[in-house]
């Protein structure tokens, strides 16, 4: 099975991706948070920094584009192909109101005819101008209702889409409630496109359950679960971790995970300090990450609070160090 790191706006930018790739194995591909090219304008300088080859050296990355305008998608894809990317991913999942109001992200799913015309145009144009460039799709299963999904799937199936990543929720679910597995079963049965499952995988057993139920899957994409547990894909991929039972998950295993978690944390902190102006911004980023990391340290409530309250990097570092050294068993 292949494991992809999900795109997460505000979290999985290039500093995060490179640090993760340096510290943990098992991720086949990292998808960038969406790039939303302005009408006719191309990428912003922040977006360009995220995809420039010199900022992504050695890390397998697929850029994701969010737009409902054919010409903007085509222009963005040509730019990305020019930087050497072999795949561009179309975002049909973003639930944010400001995005969907413009008919983008999951908002595009509400107008299947328009989506069909969009795909027709971009596939015919790009197959001529960028032959070999793969176009994949990351989608929800509908805007309002999962009953929209069969028609959407039929549309996707008509095009040479290189991969279909399905997050089985509708827009109105945002990220809450249980994934709608019935709709995913339909995708598993009907998709002619290599299929990737995405949603609520937080542990080895969550992933194994999906793999057992859907043996034909080409990949699993993990977002929040892999931010909280950055070694999750390595655990899934690497037999060395898998063979261990609870009793075997000894002190040594936990110490190795802790050492690599500390390295990952320090690379993130240094990386953000290098590219972000001012401690306030860096602290904001790190605190956001601790909303995810914190789940491993339930007994370090006081130190976690010190992280949240820290106003200066030195204060933050001291609090983070004491949490990271606390006695929790990281292996699960
Ligand atoms: C903070 C946040 C930012 C996200 N940003 C993006 C994004 O830029 N592009 C995208 O396709 N999905 C985005 N997602 C959705 C995730 O890629 C993923 O589909 C979702 O979190 C469900 O997977 P998970 O349960 O493994 O996290 C975002 C999700 C969150 C929570």
mmCIF file of C-alpha atoms and ligand atoms in Angstrom:
data_model
loop_
_atom_site.group_PDB
_atom_site.id
_atom_site.type_symbol
_atom_site.label_atom_id
_atom_site.label_comp_id
_atom_site.label_asym_id
_atom_site.label_seq_id
_atom_site.Cartn_x
_atom_site.Cartn_y
_atom_site.Cartn_z
ATOM 1 C CA UNK A 1 0.000 0.000 0.000
ATOM 2 C CA UNK A 2 1.124 3.530 -0.723
ATOM 3 C CA UNK A 3 0.641 6.219 1.920
ATOM 4 C CA UNK A 4 0.212 9.882 1.065
ATOM 5 C CA UNK A 5 0.506 12.854 3.412
ATOM 6 C CA UNK A 6 -2.672 14.916 3.009
ATOM 7 C CA UNK A 7 -2.522 18.586 2.116
ATOM 8 C CA UNK A 8 -3.275 20.787 5.122
ATOM 9 C CA UNK A 9 -3.387 24.532 4.593
ATOM 10 C CA UNK A 10 -1.339 26.318 7.253
ATOM 11 C CA UNK A 11 0.406 23.095 8.362
ATOM 12 C CA UNK A 12 1.987 21.013 5.603
ATOM 13 C CA UNK A 13 3.991 23.694 3.814
ATOM 14 C CA UNK A 14 7.523 22.983 2.612
ATOM 15 C CA UNK A 15 9.217 23.446 5.991
ATOM 16 C CA UNK A 16 6.938 20.805 7.495
ATOM 17 C CA UNK A 17 7.178 18.426 4.521
ATOM 18 C CA UNK A 18 10.982 18.552 4.375
ATOM 19 C CA UNK A 19 11.380 18.118 8.137
ATOM 20 C CA UNK A 20 8.976 15.192 8.121
ATOM 21 C CA UNK A 21 10.686 13.543 5.177
ATOM 22 C CA UNK A 22 14.076 13.921 6.886
ATOM 23 C CA UNK A 23 12.866 12.314 10.137
ATOM 24 C CA UNK A 24 10.344 9.640 9.133
ATOM 25 C CA UNK A 25 9.966 7.223 6.237
ATOM 26 C CA UNK A 26 6.873 5.590 4.736
ATOM 27 C CA UNK A 27 5.331 8.547 2.867
ATOM 28 C CA UNK A 28 5.172 7.962 -0.872
ATOM 29 C CA UNK A 29 4.038 11.489 -1.684
ATOM 30 C CA UNK A 30 3.265 14.786 0.045
ATOM 31 C CA UNK A 31 0.441 16.873 -1.429
ATOM 32 C CA UNK A 32 0.842 20.633 -1.036
ATOM 33 C CA UNK A 33 -1.862 22.740 0.557
ATOM 34 C CA UNK A 34 -3.955 24.252 -2.233
ATOM 35 C CA UNK A 35 -2.457 26.844 -4.532
ATOM 36 C CA UNK A 36 -5.212 29.184 -5.685
ATOM 37 C CA UNK A 37 -3.945 31.038 -8.750
ATOM 38 C CA UNK A 38 -5.591 34.446 -9.134
ATOM 39 C CA UNK A 39 -7.539 34.992 -12.323
ATOM 40 C CA UNK A 40 -4.961 35.403 -15.053
ATOM 41 C CA UNK A 41 -2.296 36.294 -12.450
ATOM 42 C CA UNK A 42 -0.633 32.992 -11.613
ATOM 43 C CA UNK A 43 0.714 32.115 -8.172
ATOM 44 C CA UNK A 44 1.392 34.484 -5.284
ATOM 45 C CA UNK A 45 4.967 34.722 -4.010
ATOM 46 C CA UNK A 46 4.000 32.697 -0.898
ATOM 47 C CA UNK A 47 2.600 29.956 -3.138
ATOM 48 C CA UNK A 48 5.661 30.028 -5.361
ATOM 49 C CA UNK A 49 7.962 29.570 -2.355
ATOM 50 C CA UNK A 50 6.027 26.439 -1.433
ATOM 51 C CA UNK A 51 6.569 24.758 -4.790
ATOM 52 C CA UNK A 52 9.941 26.065 -5.976
ATOM 53 C CA UNK A 53 12.182 23.052 -6.655
ATOM 54 C CA UNK A 54 14.977 24.458 -4.449
ATOM 55 C CA UNK A 55 12.603 24.401 -1.463
ATOM 56 C CA UNK A 56 11.510 20.819 -2.116
ATOM 57 C CA UNK A 57 14.726 19.071 -2.999
ATOM 58 C CA UNK A 58 14.594 15.353 -2.284
ATOM 59 C CA UNK A 59 10.988 15.334 -1.032
ATOM 60 C CA UNK A 60 8.358 13.693 -3.289
ATOM 61 C CA UNK A 61 5.741 16.411 -3.739
ATOM 62 C CA UNK A 62 2.544 16.835 -5.755
ATOM 63 C CA UNK A 63 1.197 20.362 -5.991
ATOM 64 C CA UNK A 64 -2.534 20.896 -5.559
ATOM 65 C CA UNK A 65 -4.493 23.560 -7.423
ATOM 66 C CA UNK A 66 -7.813 25.092 -6.398
ATOM 67 C CA UNK A 67 -9.745 26.818 -9.161
ATOM 68 C CA UNK A 68 -12.884 26.481 -11.275
ATOM 69 C CA UNK A 69 -11.485 28.391 -14.249
ATOM 70 C CA UNK A 70 -10.095 26.266 -17.060
ATOM 71 C CA UNK A 71 -7.547 28.837 -18.170
ATOM 72 C CA UNK A 72 -6.180 29.264 -14.640
ATOM 73 C CA UNK A 73 -5.822 25.508 -14.127
ATOM 74 C CA UNK A 74 -4.104 25.097 -17.490
ATOM 75 C CA UNK A 75 -1.736 27.999 -16.879
ATOM 76 C CA UNK A 76 -0.912 26.733 -13.356
ATOM 77 C CA UNK A 77 -0.314 23.201 -14.653
ATOM 78 C CA UNK A 78 2.045 24.442 -17.346
ATOM 79 C CA UNK A 79 4.005 26.443 -14.764
ATOM 80 C CA UNK A 80 4.200 23.395 -12.481
ATOM 81 C CA UNK A 81 5.227 21.096 -15.330
ATOM 82 C CA UNK A 82 7.928 23.657 -16.130
ATOM 83 C CA UNK A 83 9.263 23.257 -12.570
ATOM 84 C CA UNK A 84 9.494 19.525 -13.186
ATOM 85 C CA UNK A 85 6.352 18.266 -11.462
ATOM 86 C CA UNK A 86 4.853 15.155 -13.065
ATOM 87 C CA UNK A 87 1.435 15.384 -11.421
ATOM 88 C CA UNK A 88 -0.999 18.172 -10.560
ATOM 89 C CA UNK A 89 -3.892 17.569 -8.174
ATOM 90 C CA UNK A 90 -7.261 19.315 -8.515
ATOM 91 C CA UNK A 91 -8.962 20.267 -5.239
ATOM 92 C CA UNK A 92 -12.687 19.428 -5.252
ATOM 93 C CA UNK A 93 -12.971 19.153 -1.495
ATOM 94 C CA UNK A 94 -12.358 22.457 0.270
ATOM 95 C CA UNK A 95 -15.476 23.209 2.361
ATOM 96 C CA UNK A 96 -14.658 26.814 3.314
ATOM 97 C CA UNK A 97 -17.505 29.239 2.591
ATOM 98 C CA UNK A 98 -15.300 31.809 0.873
ATOM 99 C CA UNK A 99 -14.065 29.089 -1.504
ATOM 100 C CA UNK A 100 -17.379 27.331 -2.216
ATOM 101 C CA UNK A 101 -19.192 30.663 -2.761
ATOM 102 C CA UNK A 102 -16.968 31.094 -5.825
ATOM 103 C CA UNK A 103 -17.836 27.618 -7.116
ATOM 104 C CA UNK A 104 -14.399 26.218 -6.185
ATOM 105 C CA UNK A 105 -13.346 23.262 -4.033
ATOM 106 C CA UNK A 106 -16.384 21.253 -2.929
ATOM 107 C CA UNK A 107 -18.478 24.129 -4.334
ATOM 108 C CA UNK A 108 -17.574 22.848 -7.803
ATOM 109 C CA UNK A 109 -19.370 19.553 -7.019
ATOM 110 C CA UNK A 110 -22.674 21.442 -6.878
ATOM 111 C CA UNK A 111 -22.490 22.052 -10.644
ATOM 112 C CA UNK A 112 -21.591 18.713 -12.279
ATOM 113 C CA UNK A 113 -22.266 19.930 -15.823
ATOM 114 C CA UNK A 114 -19.849 22.798 -15.425
ATOM 115 C CA UNK A 115 -17.326 20.405 -13.827
ATOM 116 C CA UNK A 116 -17.681 18.066 -16.798
ATOM 117 C CA UNK A 117 -16.971 20.934 -19.227
ATOM 118 C CA UNK A 118 -13.990 22.011 -17.098
ATOM 119 C CA UNK A 119 -12.467 18.511 -17.158
ATOM 120 C CA UNK A 120 -13.136 18.143 -20.872
ATOM 121 C CA UNK A 121 -11.313 21.385 -21.570
ATOM 122 C CA UNK A 122 -8.312 20.874 -19.279
ATOM 123 C CA UNK A 123 -7.703 17.263 -20.325
ATOM 124 C CA UNK A 124 -7.846 18.026 -24.028
ATOM 125 C CA UNK A 125 -5.636 21.108 -23.711
ATOM 126 C CA UNK A 126 -3.058 19.588 -21.347
ATOM 127 C CA UNK A 127 -2.771 16.272 -23.183
ATOM 128 C CA UNK A 128 -1.628 18.316 -26.184
ATOM 129 C CA UNK A 129 0.536 20.942 -24.458
ATOM 130 C CA UNK A 130 1.925 18.937 -21.506
ATOM 131 C CA UNK A 131 1.888 15.296 -22.605
ATOM 132 C CA UNK A 132 2.885 13.039 -19.734
ATOM 133 C CA UNK A 133 1.619 15.411 -17.048
ATOM 134 C CA UNK A 134 -0.705 13.446 -14.761
ATOM 135 C CA UNK A 135 -3.855 15.078 -13.405
ATOM 136 C CA UNK A 136 -5.293 13.627 -10.206
ATOM 137 C CA UNK A 137 -8.387 14.667 -8.252
ATOM 138 C CA UNK A 138 -9.079 14.981 -4.528
ATOM 139 C CA UNK A 139 -12.813 15.084 -3.932
ATOM 140 C CA UNK A 140 -15.623 14.897 -1.434
ATOM 141 C CA UNK A 141 -18.673 12.801 -2.263
ATOM 142 C CA UNK A 142 -21.063 15.683 -2.799
ATOM 143 C CA UNK A 143 -21.944 19.227 -1.851
ATOM 144 C CA UNK A 144 -25.171 18.680 0.077
ATOM 145 C CA UNK A 145 -25.818 14.948 -0.172
ATOM 146 C CA UNK A 146 -23.962 11.744 -0.931
ATOM 147 C CA UNK A 147 -26.676 10.990 -3.485
ATOM 148 C CA UNK A 148 -24.747 13.337 -5.754
ATOM 149 C CA UNK A 149 -21.784 10.961 -5.803
ATOM 150 C CA UNK A 150 -22.789 8.353 -8.461
ATOM 151 C CA UNK A 151 -23.178 11.087 -11.104
ATOM 152 C CA UNK A 152 -19.883 12.705 -10.082
ATOM 153 C CA UNK A 153 -18.073 9.374 -10.244
ATOM 154 C CA UNK A 154 -19.466 8.790 -13.705
ATOM 155 C CA UNK A 155 -18.008 12.119 -14.814
ATOM 156 C CA UNK A 156 -14.569 11.420 -13.300
ATOM 157 C CA UNK A 157 -14.532 7.978 -14.937
ATOM 158 C CA UNK A 158 -14.802 9.583 -18.385
ATOM 159 C CA UNK A 159 -11.384 11.256 -18.140
ATOM 160 C CA UNK A 160 -7.801 9.950 -17.925
ATOM 161 C CA UNK A 161 -7.524 10.986 -14.269
ATOM 162 C CA UNK A 162 -4.314 9.508 -12.812
ATOM 163 C CA UNK A 163 -5.649 9.057 -9.277
ATOM 164 C CA UNK A 164 -8.889 9.690 -7.417
ATOM 165 C CA UNK A 165 -8.559 10.576 -3.740
ATOM 166 C CA UNK A 166 -11.957 10.329 -2.068
ATOM 167 C CA UNK A 167 -12.704 11.917 1.297
ATOM 168 C CA UNK A 168 -16.121 10.381 1.955
ATOM 169 C CA UNK A 169 -17.849 13.402 3.465
ATOM 170 C CA UNK A 170 -20.085 16.032 1.896
ATOM 171 C CA UNK A 171 -19.250 19.709 2.127
ATOM 172 C CA UNK A 172 -21.702 20.287 4.958
ATOM 173 C CA UNK A 173 -19.954 17.654 7.092
ATOM 174 C CA UNK A 174 -16.755 19.741 7.058
ATOM 175 C CA UNK A 175 -14.416 17.379 8.970
ATOM 176 C CA UNK A 176 -16.989 16.145 11.486
ATOM 177 C CA UNK A 177 -19.067 13.013 11.921
ATOM 178 C CA UNK A 178 -18.117 9.609 10.611
ATOM 179 C CA UNK A 179 -16.874 9.136 7.031
ATOM 180 C CA UNK A 180 -19.735 7.917 4.817
ATOM 181 C CA UNK A 181 -18.368 4.498 3.960
ATOM 182 C CA UNK A 182 -21.343 3.479 1.821
ATOM 183 C CA UNK A 183 -20.374 6.110 -0.737
ATOM 184 C CA UNK A 184 -16.760 4.987 -0.580
ATOM 185 C CA UNK A 185 -17.880 1.410 -1.274
ATOM 186 C CA UNK A 186 -19.502 2.737 -4.443
ATOM 187 C CA UNK A 187 -16.203 4.322 -5.455
ATOM 188 C CA UNK A 188 -14.371 1.054 -4.753
ATOM 189 C CA UNK A 189 -16.830 -0.799 -6.965
ATOM 190 C CA UNK A 190 -17.241 1.684 -9.802
ATOM 191 C CA UNK A 191 -14.077 3.768 -10.079
ATOM 192 C CA UNK A 192 -12.005 3.073 -13.168
ATOM 193 C CA UNK A 193 -9.363 5.388 -11.738
ATOM 194 C CA UNK A 194 -6.744 4.200 -9.198
ATOM 195 C CA UNK A 195 -8.475 4.928 -5.906
ATOM 196 C CA UNK A 196 -7.130 6.455 -2.702
ATOM 197 C CA UNK A 197 -9.034 6.525 0.604
ATOM 198 C CA UNK A 198 -8.807 9.581 2.863
ATOM 199 C CA UNK A 199 -10.461 10.290 6.200
ATOM 200 C CA UNK A 200 -10.032 9.713 9.945
ATOM 201 C CA UNK A 201 -7.087 7.300 9.825
ATOM 202 C CA UNK A 202 -5.431 7.823 13.196
ATOM 203 C CA UNK A 203 -3.794 4.489 13.984
ATOM 204 C CA UNK A 204 -2.286 1.386 12.424
ATOM 205 C CA UNK A 205 -5.509 -0.522 13.043
ATOM 206 C CA UNK A 206 -7.657 2.181 11.364
ATOM 207 C CA UNK A 207 -5.512 1.827 8.239
ATOM 208 C CA UNK A 208 -5.498 -1.958 8.395
ATOM 209 C CA UNK A 209 -9.304 -2.038 8.605
ATOM 210 C CA UNK A 210 -9.582 0.048 5.437
ATOM 211 C CA UNK A 211 -6.954 -2.074 3.660
ATOM 212 C CA UNK A 212 -8.781 -5.261 4.575
ATOM 213 C CA UNK A 213 -12.152 -3.993 3.424
ATOM 214 C CA UNK A 214 -10.796 -2.472 0.202
ATOM 215 C CA UNK A 215 -7.980 -4.689 -1.082
ATOM 216 C CA UNK A 216 -8.045 -2.975 -4.492
ATOM 217 C CA UNK A 217 -7.056 0.445 -3.115
ATOM 218 C CA UNK A 218 -4.009 2.065 -4.636
ATOM 219 C CA UNK A 219 -3.254 4.356 -1.685
ATOM 220 C CA UNK A 220 -4.352 5.761 1.648
ATOM 221 C CA UNK A 221 -3.982 9.464 2.411
ATOM 222 C CA UNK A 222 -3.587 10.581 6.014
ATOM 223 C CA UNK A 223 -3.803 14.133 7.355
ATOM 224 C CA UNK A 224 -4.606 14.935 10.987
ATOM 225 C CA UNK A 225 -3.609 11.456 12.170
ATOM 226 C CA UNK A 226 -0.145 11.853 10.662
ATOM 227 C CA UNK A 227 0.389 15.336 12.096
ATOM 228 C CA UNK A 228 -0.499 14.025 15.550
ATOM 229 C CA UNK A 229 1.511 10.858 15.035
ATOM 230 C CA UNK A 230 4.257 11.712 12.522
ATOM 231 C CA UNK A 231 5.612 8.129 12.523
ATOM 232 C CA UNK A 232 2.269 6.590 11.512
ATOM 233 C CA UNK A 233 3.150 5.893 7.857
ATOM 234 C CA UNK A 234 6.541 4.512 8.840
ATOM 235 C CA UNK A 235 4.834 2.182 11.314
ATOM 236 C CA UNK A 236 2.451 1.056 8.578
ATOM 237 C CA UNK A 237 5.136 0.534 5.982
ATOM 238 C CA UNK A 238 7.981 -0.833 8.013
ATOM 239 C CA UNK A 239 7.658 -4.432 9.194
ATOM 240 C CA UNK A 240 10.058 -3.680 12.043
ATOM 241 C CA UNK A 241 7.342 -1.613 13.772
ATOM 242 C CA UNK A 242 4.450 -3.822 12.726
ATOM 243 C CA UNK A 243 5.854 -6.977 14.259
ATOM 244 C CA UNK A 244 5.950 -5.463 17.699
ATOM 245 C CA UNK A 245 3.186 -6.253 20.108
ATOM 246 C CA UNK A 246 2.390 -4.020 23.064
ATOM 247 C CA UNK A 247 4.772 -5.937 25.311
ATOM 248 C CA UNK A 248 7.545 -5.727 22.750
ATOM 249 C CA UNK A 249 7.098 -2.004 22.392
ATOM 250 C CA UNK A 250 9.812 -1.595 24.925
ATOM 251 C CA UNK A 251 11.695 1.309 26.320
ATOM 252 C CA UNK A 252 14.099 1.202 23.362
ATOM 253 C CA UNK A 253 11.299 1.660 20.817
ATOM 254 C CA UNK A 254 9.843 4.546 22.725
ATOM 255 C CA UNK A 255 13.229 6.142 23.135
ATOM 256 C CA UNK A 256 13.898 5.933 19.401
ATOM 257 C CA UNK A 257 10.533 7.501 18.612
ATOM 258 C CA UNK A 258 11.128 10.217 21.183
ATOM 259 C CA UNK A 259 14.566 11.001 19.749
ATOM 260 C CA UNK A 260 13.153 11.337 16.261
ATOM 261 C CA UNK A 261 10.162 13.324 17.449
ATOM 262 C CA UNK A 262 12.552 15.764 19.164
ATOM 263 C CA UNK A 263 14.616 16.007 15.960
ATOM 264 C CA UNK A 264 11.432 16.636 13.928
ATOM 265 C CA UNK A 265 10.281 19.280 16.388
ATOM 266 C CA UNK A 266 13.655 21.038 16.342
ATOM 267 C CA UNK A 267 13.835 21.001 12.543
ATOM 268 C CA UNK A 268 10.358 22.557 12.407
ATOM 269 C CA UNK A 269 11.268 25.269 14.900
ATOM 270 C CA UNK A 270 14.566 26.110 13.142
ATOM 271 C CA UNK A 271 12.910 25.933 9.728
ATOM 272 C CA UNK A 272 10.170 28.377 10.693
ATOM 273 C CA UNK A 273 12.664 30.702 12.386
ATOM 274 C CA UNK A 274 14.628 30.814 9.145
ATOM 275 C CA UNK A 275 11.713 31.675 6.879
ATOM 276 C CA UNK A 276 9.250 33.602 9.052
ATOM 277 C CA UNK A 277 9.648 37.163 10.205
ATOM 278 C CA UNK A 278 9.365 37.561 13.978
ATOM 279 C CA UNK A 279 8.993 35.210 16.908
ATOM 280 C CA UNK A 280 5.246 35.793 17.153
ATOM 281 C CA UNK A 281 4.613 34.111 13.786
ATOM 282 C CA UNK A 282 6.916 31.217 14.607
ATOM 283 C CA UNK A 283 5.255 30.682 17.977
ATOM 284 C CA UNK A 284 1.820 30.780 16.356
ATOM 285 C CA UNK A 285 2.866 28.009 13.949
ATOM 286 C CA UNK A 286 4.406 25.838 16.647
ATOM 287 C CA UNK A 287 1.411 26.237 18.974
ATOM 288 C CA UNK A 288 -0.890 25.188 16.142
ATOM 289 C CA UNK A 289 1.145 21.996 15.763
ATOM 290 C CA UNK A 290 0.897 21.277 19.465
ATOM 291 C CA UNK A 291 -2.912 21.165 19.100
ATOM 292 C CA UNK A 292 -2.145 17.914 17.242
ATOM 293 C CA UNK A 293 1.005 16.695 19.048
ATOM 294 C CA UNK A 294 -0.519 17.310 22.485
ATOM 295 C CA UNK A 295 -2.717 14.215 22.324
ATOM 296 C CA UNK A 296 0.340 12.056 23.121
ATOM 297 C CA UNK A 297 1.008 13.781 26.404
ATOM 298 C CA UNK A 298 -2.210 13.688 28.438
ATOM 299 C CA UNK A 299 -0.290 13.799 31.714
ATOM 300 C CA UNK A 300 1.681 16.902 30.715
ATOM 301 C CA UNK A 301 -1.318 19.268 30.911
ATOM 302 C CA UNK A 302 0.625 21.909 32.874
ATOM 303 C CA UNK A 303 3.532 21.998 30.420
ATOM 304 C CA UNK A 304 1.185 22.039 27.441
ATOM 305 C CA UNK A 305 -0.462 25.092 28.965
ATOM 306 C CA UNK A 306 2.987 26.709 29.277
ATOM 307 C CA UNK A 307 3.478 26.077 25.538
ATOM 308 C CA UNK A 308 0.149 27.746 24.747
ATOM 309 C CA UNK A 309 1.018 30.752 26.940
ATOM 310 C CA UNK A 310 4.635 31.190 25.791
ATOM 311 C CA UNK A 311 5.378 34.667 24.411
ATOM 312 C CA UNK A 312 9.060 34.172 23.681
ATOM 313 C CA UNK A 313 10.963 31.452 21.873
ATOM 314 C CA UNK A 314 13.149 30.643 24.899
ATOM 315 C CA UNK A 315 10.083 30.179 27.119
ATOM 316 C CA UNK A 316 8.480 28.042 24.441
ATOM 317 C CA UNK A 317 11.571 25.880 24.005
ATOM 318 C CA UNK A 318 11.830 25.168 27.688
ATOM 319 C CA UNK A 319 8.160 24.123 27.899
ATOM 320 C CA UNK A 320 8.326 22.035 24.705
ATOM 321 C CA UNK A 321 11.477 20.282 25.928
ATOM 322 C CA UNK A 322 9.855 19.278 29.193
ATOM 323 C CA UNK A 323 6.796 17.877 27.388
ATOM 324 C CA UNK A 324 8.931 15.962 24.902
ATOM 325 C CA UNK A 325 10.970 14.444 27.726
ATOM 326 C CA UNK A 326 7.934 13.468 29.778
ATOM 327 C CA UNK A 327 7.309 9.805 30.415
ATOM 328 C CA UNK A 328 4.633 9.045 27.844
ATOM 329 C CA UNK A 329 4.889 5.913 25.720
ATOM 330 C CA UNK A 330 4.738 7.125 22.131
ATOM 331 C CA UNK A 331 4.491 3.722 20.502
ATOM 332 C CA UNK A 332 0.898 2.663 19.943
HETATM 333 C C1 LIG B 1 -6.364 22.512 8.854
HETATM 334 C C2 LIG B 1 -6.711 21.753 7.603
HETATM 335 C C3 LIG B 1 -6.280 22.232 6.376
HETATM 336 C C4 LIG B 1 -6.599 21.508 5.200
HETATM 337 N N1 LIG B 1 -6.147 21.984 3.975
HETATM 338 C C5 LIG B 1 -6.431 21.274 2.844
HETATM 339 C C6 LIG B 1 -5.941 21.690 1.565
HETATM 340 O O1 LIG B 1 -5.233 22.688 1.411
HETATM 341 N N2 LIG B 1 -6.274 20.930 0.483
HETATM 342 C C7 LIG B 1 -7.043 19.792 0.593
HETATM 343 O O2 LIG B 1 -7.313 19.122 -0.403
HETATM 344 N N3 LIG B 1 -7.491 19.373 1.792
HETATM 345 C C8 LIG B 1 -7.199 20.084 2.906
HETATM 346 N N4 LIG B 1 -7.636 19.613 4.111
HETATM 347 C C9 LIG B 1 -8.322 18.313 4.173
HETATM 348 C C10 LIG B 1 -7.313 17.193 4.426
HETATM 349 O O3 LIG B 1 -6.427 17.056 3.326
HETATM 350 C C11 LIG B 1 -8.058 15.843 4.610
HETATM 351 O O4 LIG B 1 -8.850 15.600 3.477
HETATM 352 C C12 LIG B 1 -8.962 15.852 5.833
HETATM 353 O O5 LIG B 1 -8.294 16.403 6.965
HETATM 354 C C13 LIG B 1 -9.447 14.435 6.161
HETATM 355 O O6 LIG B 1 -8.353 13.555 6.340
HETATM 356 P P1 LIG B 1 -7.766 13.193 7.814
HETATM 357 O O7 LIG B 1 -8.941 12.717 8.627
HETATM 358 O O8 LIG B 1 -6.742 12.132 7.565
HETATM 359 O O9 LIG B 1 -7.213 14.459 8.390
HETATM 360 C C14 LIG B 1 -7.359 20.321 5.275
HETATM 361 C C15 LIG B 1 -7.784 19.852 6.527
HETATM 362 C C16 LIG B 1 -7.479 20.550 7.679
HETATM 363 C C17 LIG B 1 -7.951 20.005 9.012
#
